[in-house]
Structure formats: C-alpha cells, structure tokens
Short mmCIF file of C-alpha atoms in Angstrom, two decimals:
data_model
loop_
_atom_site.label_atom_id
_atom_site.label_comp_id
_atom_site.label_asym_id
_atom_site.label_seq_id
_atom_site.Cartn_x
_atom_site.Cartn_y
_atom_site.Cartn_z
CA UNK H 30 159.17 105.34 11.30
CA UNK H 31 156.14 103.36 11.96
CA UNK H 32 156.09 99.77 10.50
CA UNK H 33 153.85 99.38 7.49
CA UNK H 34 152.00 96.12 8.57
CA UNK H 35 148.76 98.16 8.55
CA UNK H 36 149.31 99.20 4.95
CA UNK H 37 150.23 95.69 3.88
CA UNK H 38 147.29 94.22 5.37
CA UNK H 39 144.87 96.82 4.11
CA UNK H 40 146.11 96.48 0.51
CA UNK H 41 146.00 92.58 0.78
CA UNK H 42 142.39 92.95 1.62
CA UNK H 43 141.60 94.47 -1.51
CA UNK H 44 142.09 91.07 -3.03
CA UNK H 45 140.73 88.67 -0.66
CA UNK H 46 138.80 89.31 2.70
CA UNK H 47 137.94 85.53 3.50
CA UNK H 48 141.30 83.88 2.92
CA UNK H 49 144.03 83.46 5.54
CA UNK H 50 147.66 83.00 4.88
CA UNK H 51 150.53 81.93 6.96
CA UNK H 52 154.17 82.99 5.51
CA UNK H 53 155.67 80.42 7.66
CA UNK H 54 153.93 77.46 6.29
CA UNK H 55 155.83 74.89 4.32
CA UNK H 56 154.96 75.23 0.64
CA UNK H 57 154.72 71.56 0.20
CA UNK H 58 151.69 71.60 2.69
CA UNK H 59 149.64 74.30 0.89
CA UNK H 60 146.70 73.26 -1.20
CA UNK H 61 147.12 73.79 -5.08
CA UNK H 62 146.87 77.56 -5.83
CA UNK H 63 146.69 78.78 -2.21
CA UNK H 64 150.23 80.32 -2.41
CA UNK H 65 149.21 81.96 -5.60
CA UNK H 66 145.81 83.58 -4.57
CA UNK H 67 146.88 84.63 -1.02
CA UNK H 68 150.60 84.70 -0.40
CA UNK H 69 151.48 86.38 -3.86
CA UNK H 70 149.54 89.51 -3.38
CA UNK H 71 150.92 89.83 0.13
CA UNK H 72 154.52 89.45 -1.31
CA UNK H 73 153.79 92.18 -3.78
CA UNK H 74 152.40 94.71 -1.24
CA UNK H 75 155.32 93.85 1.15
CA UNK H 76 157.88 95.03 -1.31
CA UNK H 77 155.91 97.88 -2.19
CA UNK H 78 155.60 98.99 1.31
CA UNK H 79 159.18 98.70 2.28
CA UNK H 80 160.60 100.10 -0.99
CA UNK H 81 158.03 102.88 -1.09
CA UNK H 82 158.37 104.15 2.38
CA UNK H 83 161.78 103.29 4.35
CA UNK H 84 163.90 103.18 1.14
CA UNK H 85 162.17 106.08 -0.62
CA UNK H 86 162.86 108.25 2.30
CA UNK H 87 166.43 107.52 2.47
CA UNK H 88 166.70 107.65 -1.41
CA UNK H 89 165.13 111.05 -1.62
CA UNK H 90 167.66 112.47 0.87
CA UNK H 91 170.64 110.84 -0.68
CA UNK H 92 169.62 111.78 -4.36
CA UNK H 93 169.13 115.12 -3.02
CA UNK H 94 165.45 115.60 -3.88
CA UNK H 95 164.72 116.74 -0.29
CA UNK H 96 166.23 117.81 2.81
CA UNK H 97 165.31 117.99 6.59
CA UNK H 98 163.17 120.87 7.67
CA UNK H 99 165.40 123.07 10.03
CA UNK H 100 162.81 122.85 12.70
CA UNK H 101 162.30 119.00 12.48
CA UNK H 102 164.26 115.97 13.63
CA UNK H 103 162.37 113.03 12.19
CA UNK H 104 165.01 112.29 9.62
CA UNK H 105 168.11 113.83 11.26
CA UNK H 106 170.09 110.56 10.83
CA UNK H 107 169.64 110.28 7.13
CA UNK H 108 170.37 113.89 6.49
CA UNK H 109 173.60 113.45 8.46
CA UNK H 110 174.68 110.25 6.74
CA UNK H 111 174.67 108.72 10.19
CA UNK H 112 172.19 105.85 9.79
CA UNK H 113 173.60 103.17 12.20
CA UNK H 114 173.10 99.62 12.95
CA UNK H 115 169.92 100.26 15.27
CA UNK H 116 168.23 102.50 12.62
CA UNK H 117 165.91 101.30 9.80
CA UNK H 118 165.96 97.61 10.82
CA UNK H 119 162.34 97.29 10.12
CA UNK H 120 163.12 98.05 6.42
CA UNK H 121 165.50 95.02 6.13
CA UNK H 122 163.08 92.70 8.14
CA UNK H 123 160.07 93.95 5.96
CA UNK H 124 161.88 93.18 2.71
CA UNK H 125 162.77 89.62 3.84
CA UNK H 126 159.12 89.01 5.09
CA UNK H 127 158.01 89.91 1.66
CA UNK H 128 160.63 87.74 -0.03
CA UNK H 129 159.51 84.97 2.05
CA UNK H 130 155.97 85.12 0.51
CA UNK H 131 157.45 85.35 -2.88
CA UNK H 132 159.77 82.50 -2.54
CA UNK H 133 156.99 80.32 -0.99
CA UNK H 134 154.98 80.98 -4.22
CA UNK H 135 158.15 80.37 -6.43
CA UNK H 136 158.59 76.89 -4.70
CA UNK H 137 155.09 75.89 -5.05
CA UNK H 138 155.00 77.00 -8.71
CA UNK H 139 158.24 74.95 -9.44
CA UNK H 140 156.67 71.95 -7.72
CA UNK H 141 153.30 72.18 -9.88
CA UNK H 142 154.93 73.22 -12.96
CA UNK H 143 153.25 76.60 -13.11
CA UNK H 144 155.62 78.34 -15.31
CA UNK H 145 153.61 81.61 -15.12
CA UNK H 146 153.68 82.01 -11.41
CA UNK H 147 157.36 80.77 -11.32
CA UNK H 148 158.32 83.61 -13.72
CA UNK H 149 156.41 86.29 -11.86
CA UNK H 150 157.79 85.11 -8.41
CA UNK H 151 161.28 84.83 -9.85
CA UNK H 152 161.22 88.38 -11.06
CA UNK H 153 160.01 89.75 -7.84
CA UNK H 154 162.49 87.84 -5.90
CA UNK H 155 165.40 89.26 -7.98
CA UNK H 156 163.92 92.75 -7.85
CA UNK H 157 163.73 92.77 -4.05
CA UNK H 158 167.12 91.09 -3.87
CA UNK H 159 168.56 93.75 -6.17
CA UNK H 160 167.43 96.54 -4.01
CA UNK H 161 168.87 94.73 -1.02
CA UNK H 162 172.21 93.84 -2.41
CA UNK H 163 172.76 97.37 -3.97
CA UNK H 164 172.26 98.95 -0.63
CA UNK H 165 173.81 96.37 1.77
CA UNK H 166 176.16 94.51 -0.54
CA UNK H 167 176.49 90.96 0.87
CA UNK H 168 173.07 89.57 1.69
CA UNK H 169 171.48 86.13 2.22
CA UNK H 170 170.25 84.91 -1.07
CA UNK H 171 171.05 81.16 -1.87
CA UNK H 172 169.96 80.07 1.63
CA UNK H 173 167.47 82.86 2.49
CA UNK H 174 163.92 82.27 3.58
CA UNK H 175 164.64 78.54 4.01
CA UNK H 176 162.83 77.29 7.15
CA UNK H 177 165.44 74.68 7.71
CA UNK H 178 168.41 77.24 7.69
CA UNK H 179 167.97 79.55 10.68
CA UNK H 180 171.39 81.21 10.00
CA UNK H 181 171.72 81.51 6.14
CA UNK H 182 175.09 82.28 4.64
CA UNK H 183 175.69 85.70 3.26
CA UNK H 184 176.54 85.72 -0.43
CA UNK H 185 178.85 88.37 -1.61
CA UNK H 186 177.47 91.14 -3.71
CA UNK H 187 179.15 89.67 -6.98
CA UNK H 188 177.86 86.24 -5.98
CA UNK H 189 174.34 87.60 -5.56
CA UNK H 190 174.47 89.32 -8.89
CA UNK H 191 175.67 85.82 -10.51
CA UNK H 192 172.78 84.13 -8.79
CA UNK H 193 170.20 86.63 -9.70
CA UNK H 194 171.06 86.76 -13.46
CA UNK H 195 171.13 82.97 -13.58
CA UNK H 196 167.70 82.77 -11.82
CA UNK H 197 166.11 85.39 -14.05
CA UNK H 198 167.46 83.80 -17.20
CA UNK H 199 166.01 80.45 -16.15
CA UNK H 200 162.79 81.89 -15.47
CA UNK H 201 162.64 83.73 -18.78
CA UNK H 202 163.48 80.60 -20.57
CA UNK H 203 160.45 78.69 -19.35
CA UNK H 204 157.63 78.03 -21.84
CA UNK H 205 154.53 79.74 -20.55
CA UNK H 206 152.07 78.05 -22.89
CA UNK H 207 152.79 74.80 -20.99
CA UNK H 208 151.91 76.28 -17.53
CA UNK H 209 150.11 74.08 -15.15
CA UNK H 210 147.48 75.11 -12.75
CA UNK H 211 146.09 78.48 -12.00
CA UNK H 212 146.43 81.52 -14.16
CA UNK H 213 147.19 84.79 -12.39
CA UNK H 214 144.47 87.44 -12.35
CA UNK H 215 143.19 89.66 -9.56
CA UNK H 216 146.03 88.60 -7.33
CA UNK H 217 148.41 90.15 -9.77
CA UNK H 218 148.64 93.68 -8.74
CA UNK H 219 150.92 94.77 -11.34
CA UNK H 220 149.68 93.34 -14.68
CA UNK H 221 146.43 91.36 -13.95
CA UNK H 222 148.01 88.31 -15.30
CA UNK H 223 149.27 89.72 -18.69
CA UNK H 224 152.45 87.50 -19.10
CA UNK H 225 153.67 89.59 -22.03
CA UNK H 226 154.15 92.52 -19.71
CA UNK H 227 155.53 90.18 -17.06
CA UNK H 228 158.13 88.95 -19.73
CA UNK H 229 158.86 92.61 -20.64
CA UNK H 230 159.50 93.41 -16.93
CA UNK H 231 161.86 90.33 -16.61
CA UNK H 232 163.87 91.41 -19.61
CA UNK H 233 164.16 94.96 -18.35
CA UNK H 234 165.20 93.75 -14.94
CA UNK H 235 167.78 91.64 -16.51
CA UNK H 236 169.03 94.73 -18.56
CA UNK H 237 169.28 96.63 -15.43
CA UNK H 238 171.45 94.06 -13.68
CA UNK H 239 173.81 93.92 -16.51
CA UNK H 240 173.82 97.74 -16.61
CA UNK H 241 174.93 97.96 -12.95
CA UNK H 242 178.03 96.10 -13.92
CA UNK H 243 179.39 98.47 -16.48
CA UNK H 244 182.18 99.86 -14.45
CA UNK H 245 183.34 96.86 -12.54
CA UNK H 246 183.02 94.27 -15.18
CA UNK H 247 182.67 95.93 -18.57
CA UNK H 248 183.14 92.70 -20.64
CA UNK H 249 180.42 90.77 -18.75
CA UNK H 250 178.06 93.89 -18.98
CA UNK H 251 178.57 94.21 -22.60
CA UNK H 252 178.16 90.57 -23.43
CA UNK H 253 174.98 90.23 -21.36
CA UNK H 254 173.27 93.35 -22.67
CA UNK H 255 174.37 92.89 -26.30
CA UNK H 256 173.17 89.08 -26.17
CA UNK H 257 169.93 90.33 -24.65
CA UNK H 258 169.13 92.86 -27.15
CA UNK H 259 170.24 90.89 -30.06
CA UNK H 260 167.93 88.12 -29.05
CA UNK H 261 164.90 90.44 -29.84
CA UNK H 262 163.92 90.88 -26.32
CA UNK H 263 161.09 93.28 -25.65
CA UNK H 264 161.43 95.78 -22.82
CA UNK H 265 158.87 97.56 -20.67
CA UNK H 266 156.84 100.21 -22.47
CA UNK H 267 154.52 100.59 -19.61
CA UNK H 268 155.04 100.94 -15.85
CA UNK H 269 155.63 97.90 -13.58
CA UNK H 270 154.34 99.19 -10.46
CA UNK H 271 151.42 99.11 -7.91
CA UNK H 272 148.57 101.77 -8.50
CA UNK H 273 145.72 100.46 -6.27
CA UNK H 274 146.03 103.27 -3.66
CA UNK H 275 143.27 105.28 -2.34
CA UNK H 276 143.35 108.36 -0.11
CA UNK H 277 142.54 106.80 3.15
CA UNK H 278 144.43 105.56 6.20
CA UNK H 279 146.72 102.77 5.58
CA UNK H 280 145.69 102.35 1.94
CA UNK H 281 147.68 105.44 0.36
CA UNK H 282 150.92 105.63 -1.19
CA UNK H 283 153.65 104.27 1.46
CA UNK H 284 155.71 107.44 1.26
CA UNK H 285 152.70 109.60 1.77
CA UNK H 286 151.35 107.39 4.34
CA UNK H 287 154.36 107.23 6.35
CA UNK H 288 155.61 110.83 6.13
CA UNK H 289 152.40 112.79 5.88
CA UNK H 290 149.55 110.81 7.45
CA UNK H 291 151.38 108.84 10.11
CA UNK H 292 153.40 111.74 11.18
CA UNK H 293 150.58 114.14 10.80
CA UNK H 294 152.72 116.75 9.32
CA UNK H 295 153.49 118.33 5.89
CA UNK H 296 156.62 120.26 7.23
CA UNK H 297 159.42 117.47 7.35
CA UNK H 298 160.61 117.41 3.97
CA UNK H 299 161.87 120.57 2.13
CA UNK H 300 163.22 120.97 -1.23
CA UNK H 301 166.86 120.19 -1.83
CA UNK H 302 168.68 123.23 -3.60
CA UNK H 303 170.28 120.40 -5.91
CA UNK H 304 167.17 119.22 -7.73
CA UNK H 305 165.24 122.27 -7.32
CA UNK H 306 167.83 124.57 -8.84
CA UNK H 307 168.22 122.39 -11.84
CA UNK H 308 164.48 122.15 -12.57
CA UNK H 309 164.49 125.95 -11.96
CA UNK H 310 167.53 126.57 -14.30
CA UNK H 311 166.05 124.49 -17.16
CA UNK H 312 162.37 125.84 -16.84
CA UNK H 313 161.10 122.14 -16.29
CA UNK H 314 157.52 121.99 -15.78
CA UNK H 315 157.85 119.52 -13.19
CA UNK H 316 159.19 122.04 -10.55
CA UNK H 317 155.70 123.17 -9.49
CA UNK H 318 154.67 119.59 -9.24
CA UNK H 319 157.51 118.24 -7.26
CA UNK H 320 157.65 121.27 -4.86
CA UNK H 321 154.91 123.51 -3.46
CA UNK H 322 153.76 125.34 -0.35
CA UNK H 323 152.92 122.14 1.56
CA UNK H 324 149.51 121.48 0.20
CA UNK H 325 149.39 118.40 -1.73
CA UNK H 326 146.06 119.43 -3.20
CA UNK H 327 147.49 122.64 -4.76
CA UNK H 328 150.44 121.27 -6.49
CA UNK H 329 151.08 124.37 -8.75
CA UNK H 330 151.44 126.68 -5.89
CA UNK H 331 155.19 126.57 -5.21
CA UNK H 332 157.01 129.21 -3.34
CA UNK H 333 159.24 131.48 -5.45
CA UNK H 334 161.65 132.03 -2.62
CA UNK H 335 164.66 130.35 -1.21
CA UNK H 336 164.38 126.73 -1.84
CA UNK H 337 164.64 125.83 1.83
CA UNK H 338 160.97 127.34 2.07
CA UNK H 339 159.68 125.05 -0.53
CA UNK H 340 157.79 122.10 0.66
CA UNK H 341 157.99 118.76 -1.10
CA UNK H 342 154.68 117.60 -2.72
CA UNK H 343 153.53 114.12 -2.00
CA UNK H 344 150.37 112.51 -3.15
CA UNK H 345 148.37 109.50 -1.52
CA UNK H 346 147.72 108.26 -5.04
CA UNK H 347 151.16 108.16 -6.47
CA UNK H 348 151.98 104.67 -7.76
CA UNK H 349 155.06 102.75 -6.38
CA UNK H 350 157.24 101.72 -9.23
CA UNK H 351 159.56 98.53 -9.48
CA UNK H 352 160.58 99.78 -12.90
CA UNK H 353 158.77 102.79 -14.44
CA UNK H 354 158.43 103.27 -18.26
CA UNK H 355 160.75 106.23 -17.96
CA UNK H 356 163.57 103.93 -16.27
CA UNK H 357 163.14 101.46 -18.92
CA UNK H 358 163.58 103.98 -21.77
CA UNK H 359 166.60 105.26 -20.11
CA UNK H 360 168.21 101.74 -19.50
CA UNK H 361 167.70 101.19 -23.28
CA UNK H 362 169.14 104.49 -24.20
CA UNK H 363 172.32 103.96 -22.34
CA UNK H 364 172.74 100.39 -23.61
CA UNK H 365 172.41 101.74 -27.16
CA UNK H 366 174.96 104.52 -26.29
CA UNK H 367 177.41 102.32 -24.98
CA UNK H 368 177.28 99.33 -27.32
CA UNK H 369 175.46 100.07 -30.40
CA UNK H 370 177.15 103.38 -31.42
CA UNK H 371 174.24 105.42 -30.32
CA UNK H 372 171.84 104.11 -32.83
CA UNK H 373 168.31 104.45 -31.59
CA UNK H 374 169.51 106.07 -28.44
CA UNK H 375 168.06 109.48 -28.99
CA UNK H 376 164.44 108.05 -29.41
CA UNK H 377 164.63 106.12 -26.31
CA UNK H 378 166.18 109.16 -24.28
CA UNK H 379 163.42 111.50 -25.87
CA UNK H 380 160.74 108.76 -24.99
CA UNK H 381 161.83 108.69 -21.33
CA UNK H 382 162.04 112.38 -20.91
CA UNK H 383 158.61 112.72 -22.44
CA UNK H 384 157.09 110.01 -20.16
CA UNK H 385 158.60 111.68 -17.19
CA UNK H 386 157.38 115.06 -17.94
CA UNK H 387 153.79 114.19 -19.27
CA UNK H 388 153.31 112.00 -16.08
CA UNK H 389 153.08 115.43 -14.24
CA UNK H 390 151.06 117.19 -16.92
CA UNK H 391 153.88 119.01 -18.76
CA UNK H 392 154.96 119.15 -22.34
CA UNK H 393 158.46 118.06 -23.24
CA UNK H 394 158.58 119.17 -26.80
CA UNK H 395 160.29 122.52 -26.45
CA UNK H 396 162.93 121.05 -24.00
CA UNK H 397 163.83 118.21 -26.45
CA UNK H 398 163.78 120.36 -29.56
CA UNK H 399 166.94 121.49 -31.21
CA UNK H 400 168.65 123.99 -29.13
CA UNK H 401 166.35 122.89 -26.14
CA UNK H 402 167.48 122.48 -22.59
CA UNK H 403 167.27 118.79 -22.60
CA UNK H 404 168.14 118.24 -26.24
CA UNK H 405 170.10 114.72 -26.45
CA UNK H 406 173.90 115.49 -27.30
CA UNK H 407 174.55 114.69 -30.88
CA UNK H 408 178.07 113.48 -30.09
CA UNK H 409 180.23 112.40 -27.13
CA UNK H 410 179.46 109.07 -25.37
CA UNK H 411 180.17 110.69 -22.02
CA UNK H 412 178.04 113.55 -22.61
CA UNK H 413 175.11 111.43 -23.78
CA UNK H 414 175.49 109.06 -20.80
CA UNK H 415 175.55 112.17 -18.61
CA UNK H 416 172.27 113.46 -20.11
CA UNK H 417 170.64 109.90 -19.82
CA UNK H 418 171.58 109.41 -16.02
CA UNK H 419 170.59 113.06 -15.16
CA UNK H 420 167.13 112.59 -16.69
CA UNK H 421 166.79 109.24 -14.90
CA UNK H 422 167.61 111.12 -11.78
CA UNK H 423 164.90 113.59 -12.22
CA UNK H 424 162.37 110.91 -13.15
CA UNK H 425 163.15 109.03 -10.00
CA UNK H 426 161.17 111.57 -7.98
CA UNK H 427 159.62 110.87 -5.42
CA UNK H 428 159.70 107.21 -4.57
CA UNK H 429 162.73 105.70 -6.47
CA UNK H 430 165.58 108.02 -5.14
CA UNK H 431 167.31 105.01 -3.85
CA UNK H 432 167.82 103.94 -7.51
CA UNK H 433 169.07 107.34 -8.66
CA UNK H 434 171.39 107.31 -5.66
CA UNK H 435 172.81 104.07 -6.70
CA UNK H 436 173.14 105.20 -10.33
CA UNK H 437 175.07 108.35 -9.15
CA UNK H 438 177.51 106.02 -7.29
CA UNK H 439 177.83 103.79 -10.62
CA UNK H 440 178.25 106.58 -13.05
CA UNK H 441 179.30 109.82 -11.17
CA UNK H 442 176.14 111.69 -12.53
CA UNK H 443 175.01 114.07 -11.60
CA UNK H 444 178.46 115.39 -11.03
CA UNK H 445 179.59 116.56 -7.53
CA UNK H 446 180.14 120.20 -7.06
CA UNK H 447 183.61 121.46 -6.31
CA UNK H 448 182.00 124.51 -4.59
CA UNK H 449 179.56 124.98 -1.87
CA UNK H 450 175.92 125.50 -3.06
CA UNK H 451 176.13 129.10 -1.35
CA UNK H 452 178.71 129.97 -4.00
CA UNK H 453 177.90 132.13 -6.93
CA UNK H 454 179.65 129.69 -9.15
CA UNK H 455 177.68 126.81 -8.09
CA UNK H 456 176.18 124.76 -11.03
CA UNK H 457 172.57 123.94 -10.54
CA UNK H 458 171.90 120.24 -10.32
CA UNK H 459 175.56 119.25 -9.01
CA UNK H 460 175.51 117.19 -5.81
CA UNK H 461 176.86 118.66 -2.68
CA UNK H 462 177.67 117.08 0.69
CA UNK H 463 175.09 117.72 3.54
CA UNK H 464 176.10 120.63 5.67
CA UNK H 465 175.34 118.59 8.75
CA UNK H 466 177.15 115.36 7.46
CA UNK H 467 178.87 113.09 10.12
CA UNK H 468 181.17 111.30 7.74
CA UNK H 469 183.98 113.83 7.40
CA UNK H 470 182.56 115.22 4.12
CA UNK H 471 182.27 111.77 2.54
CA UNK H 472 179.10 110.80 0.53
CA UNK H 473 177.20 107.70 1.84
CA UNK H 474 177.70 104.59 -0.32
CA UNK H 475 175.54 102.05 1.43
CA UNK H 476 173.27 101.19 4.40
CA UNK H 477 174.88 99.33 7.26
CA UNK H 478 173.44 96.00 8.36
CA UNK H 479 171.12 96.10 11.34
CA UNK H 480 172.64 94.98 14.61
CA UNK H 481 169.84 92.37 15.09
CA UNK H 482 171.03 90.79 11.71
CA UNK H 483 174.70 90.47 13.11
CA UNK H 484 173.97 89.46 16.52
CA UNK H 485 171.44 86.65 15.33
CA UNK H 486 173.42 85.40 12.43
CA UNK H 487 177.20 84.33 12.74
CA UNK H 488 177.49 84.27 9.20
CA UNK H 489 176.92 87.91 8.75
CA UNK H 490 179.94 89.91 7.42
CA UNK H 491 182.02 92.33 9.44
CA UNK H 492 180.38 95.83 9.86
CA UNK H 493 181.17 98.23 7.10
CA UNK H 494 181.23 101.94 7.22
CA UNK H 495 178.28 103.85 5.52
CA UNK H 496 180.99 105.28 3.23
CA UNK H 497 182.36 102.01 2.03
CA UNK H 498 181.37 101.47 -1.60
CA UNK H 499 179.49 98.24 -2.57
CA UNK H 500 181.41 95.77 -4.88
CA UNK H 501 180.23 97.25 -8.14
CA UNK H 502 181.03 100.96 -7.20
CA UNK H 503 184.45 101.54 -8.59
CA UNK H 504 184.26 105.34 -9.21
#
C-alpha cells in the first residue's frame, strides 16, 4: 500500500501554508507555540492517516467486514492471515512518526506550563500507543521518540498499559484554568480547542483502557472503572475524530484514498458473509449503506445476490474516528452492565445503536422496541455484554475494524461458528476462519513486528507468531 505522506502533507496544509516544521528538532529549541501551531496538526493527521488506512484495511478483514475479491491479490496476505515481518512496516513507522510529533508538543507544553496542550498531546500519545500495543503487544513507550535514545527499550504490554493509565490520569488531573501560553484553535482538528470535549475524550479513553483488562485483571478493571464513574467523570457524547476530508486526491478519507483512488479500483473489497448475513437477517438499514454494487455514489443499490458479489461501499468524506459517539456509549453500557447491576446500561446501549444507525440515515426505533431484533436483553449479564459488543462490532464499520477485532479477542463476541458458512445451520454473524488461511485454522491475534524494527533495535522482543495472543487476551 502506498505510503500516505501526501495525504498527511495535504491535510496539514489546510491549517498552515507558510510555516515549516521539522519533527527531529529538539523541543527545547522551538520558539514558544511553534510545536503547537505546526507540529500538533501534523501529529493528528499522522495518526489519522496510519490508523485510517493501514490498520483500517487489516481490521476490516479480521473483523470480517469484507474479504478479498477472488480476482484480486492486493490484500492476499491479510485475507490469509499471513502478514509477515516484511509487510506493513510503513504502518508501524507512520505511527511512530506521528507520535514523535505529539511527544514534541507534549514536551514543550510541559516546559511552558501549557496544561491544555499537555492534556491534548497526552491523550493522542496514549490513543496511538494503545492501538500499537494492542496490535503488537510489547512496544517502545517510556523511551520512545527520544532523540538521545536510538535503540529504545520495549515495554511489555502490561507495562505499557500501566504507563498509559498513569500518564492519562496525570494529564486529566491538570488545572486547565492555569494553562500558560497559546490556546488551541484551528490547529486542533478534533474539537477546535474545546477543552470540555478533550476532557471527555480523555475520560473515555481511560475507560477504554480499563475495559480492555476485564479478563486478564478483573480487580484492576473494576477498581479503575468504578473509581472513574463514581468521580462523576463525563464521557464523550460526540465523535472524537477528524472530519476535514474533501473528495480530492490526497485529501480524502485515508481508507478511500488508499483502496479506491490510489489503486484506481472499486473491486478489491467484497462483502464478508459474516457481517452481511447478520445485517440481512436483522433487516438492518445499514446493509444498503455498507455494501453496494461498487458505486460509492449509489449507496442504496446493493446486490440482492450472493454476498461475494456485493461490493464494499467506501466514501471519500467518511470521518476517521479515534473514538466515536457509538463506541463511547457502548463502553459505558458495558461498564454499567458489569459493575452497576445494569442500571442505566439499556439507555447507553440504545443510544449507541441509535447513533450507529442514524449516522447512515436509518431509524433504529423498531429494532430497539420491545420484541425488536436489537432489543437490549432484560436479564443475563453475558447476553447483555454479547449484545453490546455485537453492536459495537457493527458500528466499527468501515474504519475501526481493528478495534472490533480486538474486542472479539477480549470477549469472544461475536461468537465463532462451529460449522462452515456454507452450512445450512450457519448462524448469521458468527465468525468463521478464512477459507484461505495459512495458520492451521487459527485466527490471527496480533500483527508481527516488522523485520526492520528487529534488525535495528537489539531490544526488540523475540518474534511471535501471528496467532499468539497479546497479554490481555486470555480467552
């Protein structure tokens, strides 16, 4: 896949056309505010570009949103679960390039006493690192992007989580009213300097980190989540994402840009029977929006034939979400289900389903009504969590499939089918192993570290198989 430098550059130019930046400059040598006004937007677009293209493609395959067109080879390695050490190294590099920008901003903000930029940079630092550690397990964190440390140590997944939680809690504790220096504005692609929304983003991200630990460290997960909720923390009720895309080369949604415009093809991605059959069985109005005949401008014209003939619909204007409103609702619903006897869980679940369906122009009322296909289970914690995670899975389409892939590893939902999808007894929506898998009928659990990382840094851990679970995946 073509590296997305042109996309990042073009998006950066939306903010500033006359300022230059150098990601390798010492933050101590930057003039006051320079890291904020120039490097901060570059860091945002870097994270958006990497997560919204490379990891979105992989996540869409492994969350079974789509599959490889049988006459194409572009994504053969992903579809076969055979991503190796020489594949997708650009994704890893792009993420750390972006995190370098973010950490430069954080360092300067800490020096100046700018608590607003310190909070914003810390949130993005943790968000990007969360994606990396959840996909690769051990990663450089405590020594990452330090110009004086060329071979940073790798923190284990558990260490990284402890560090991320501590960093996020520290940043959220800062008094924003005492912030010194520039206020964020046009350089903030997410909230235009609205610190109330940034605080909600930080709280929601912290909730997400704790939620990831429910199976591996239930006590810590419960303590962290209940302390957060009992403190009165407010969570996202809007999207934390980038929306400034236009239908033009190098300025559109990264997934559309990389799969459709750069490859000059609409035929690479076909509907996976897993998600397609679930939407079809439940008369979900998103079916005709997610899948069509290959024309992104004719989203309602999906093929009523075998799912392998239905093309995936992508739009150049789709936002890239760090955390969507839907995900925030589902995180809260799960927390309330697990630790508060379900009090308030239905309302958050209903809000999440509604947001996910109305985003694509549909109406969720009949699906959520008594007896509806998506009615929240009245009893049974397991059934309620299954409903929440299943809806989170659907709402992750198209760009956040890597998150629903991780959630399936954490919770086991959607369930894995015991029969092939060709069987009459196949249950729509259950996961099935790729027919072309190269892993002995085992699902992927991680992305392996690129060979360039392992050859340049002797601190890199031993190579793991793609089927080896990360540390918190104990199912």
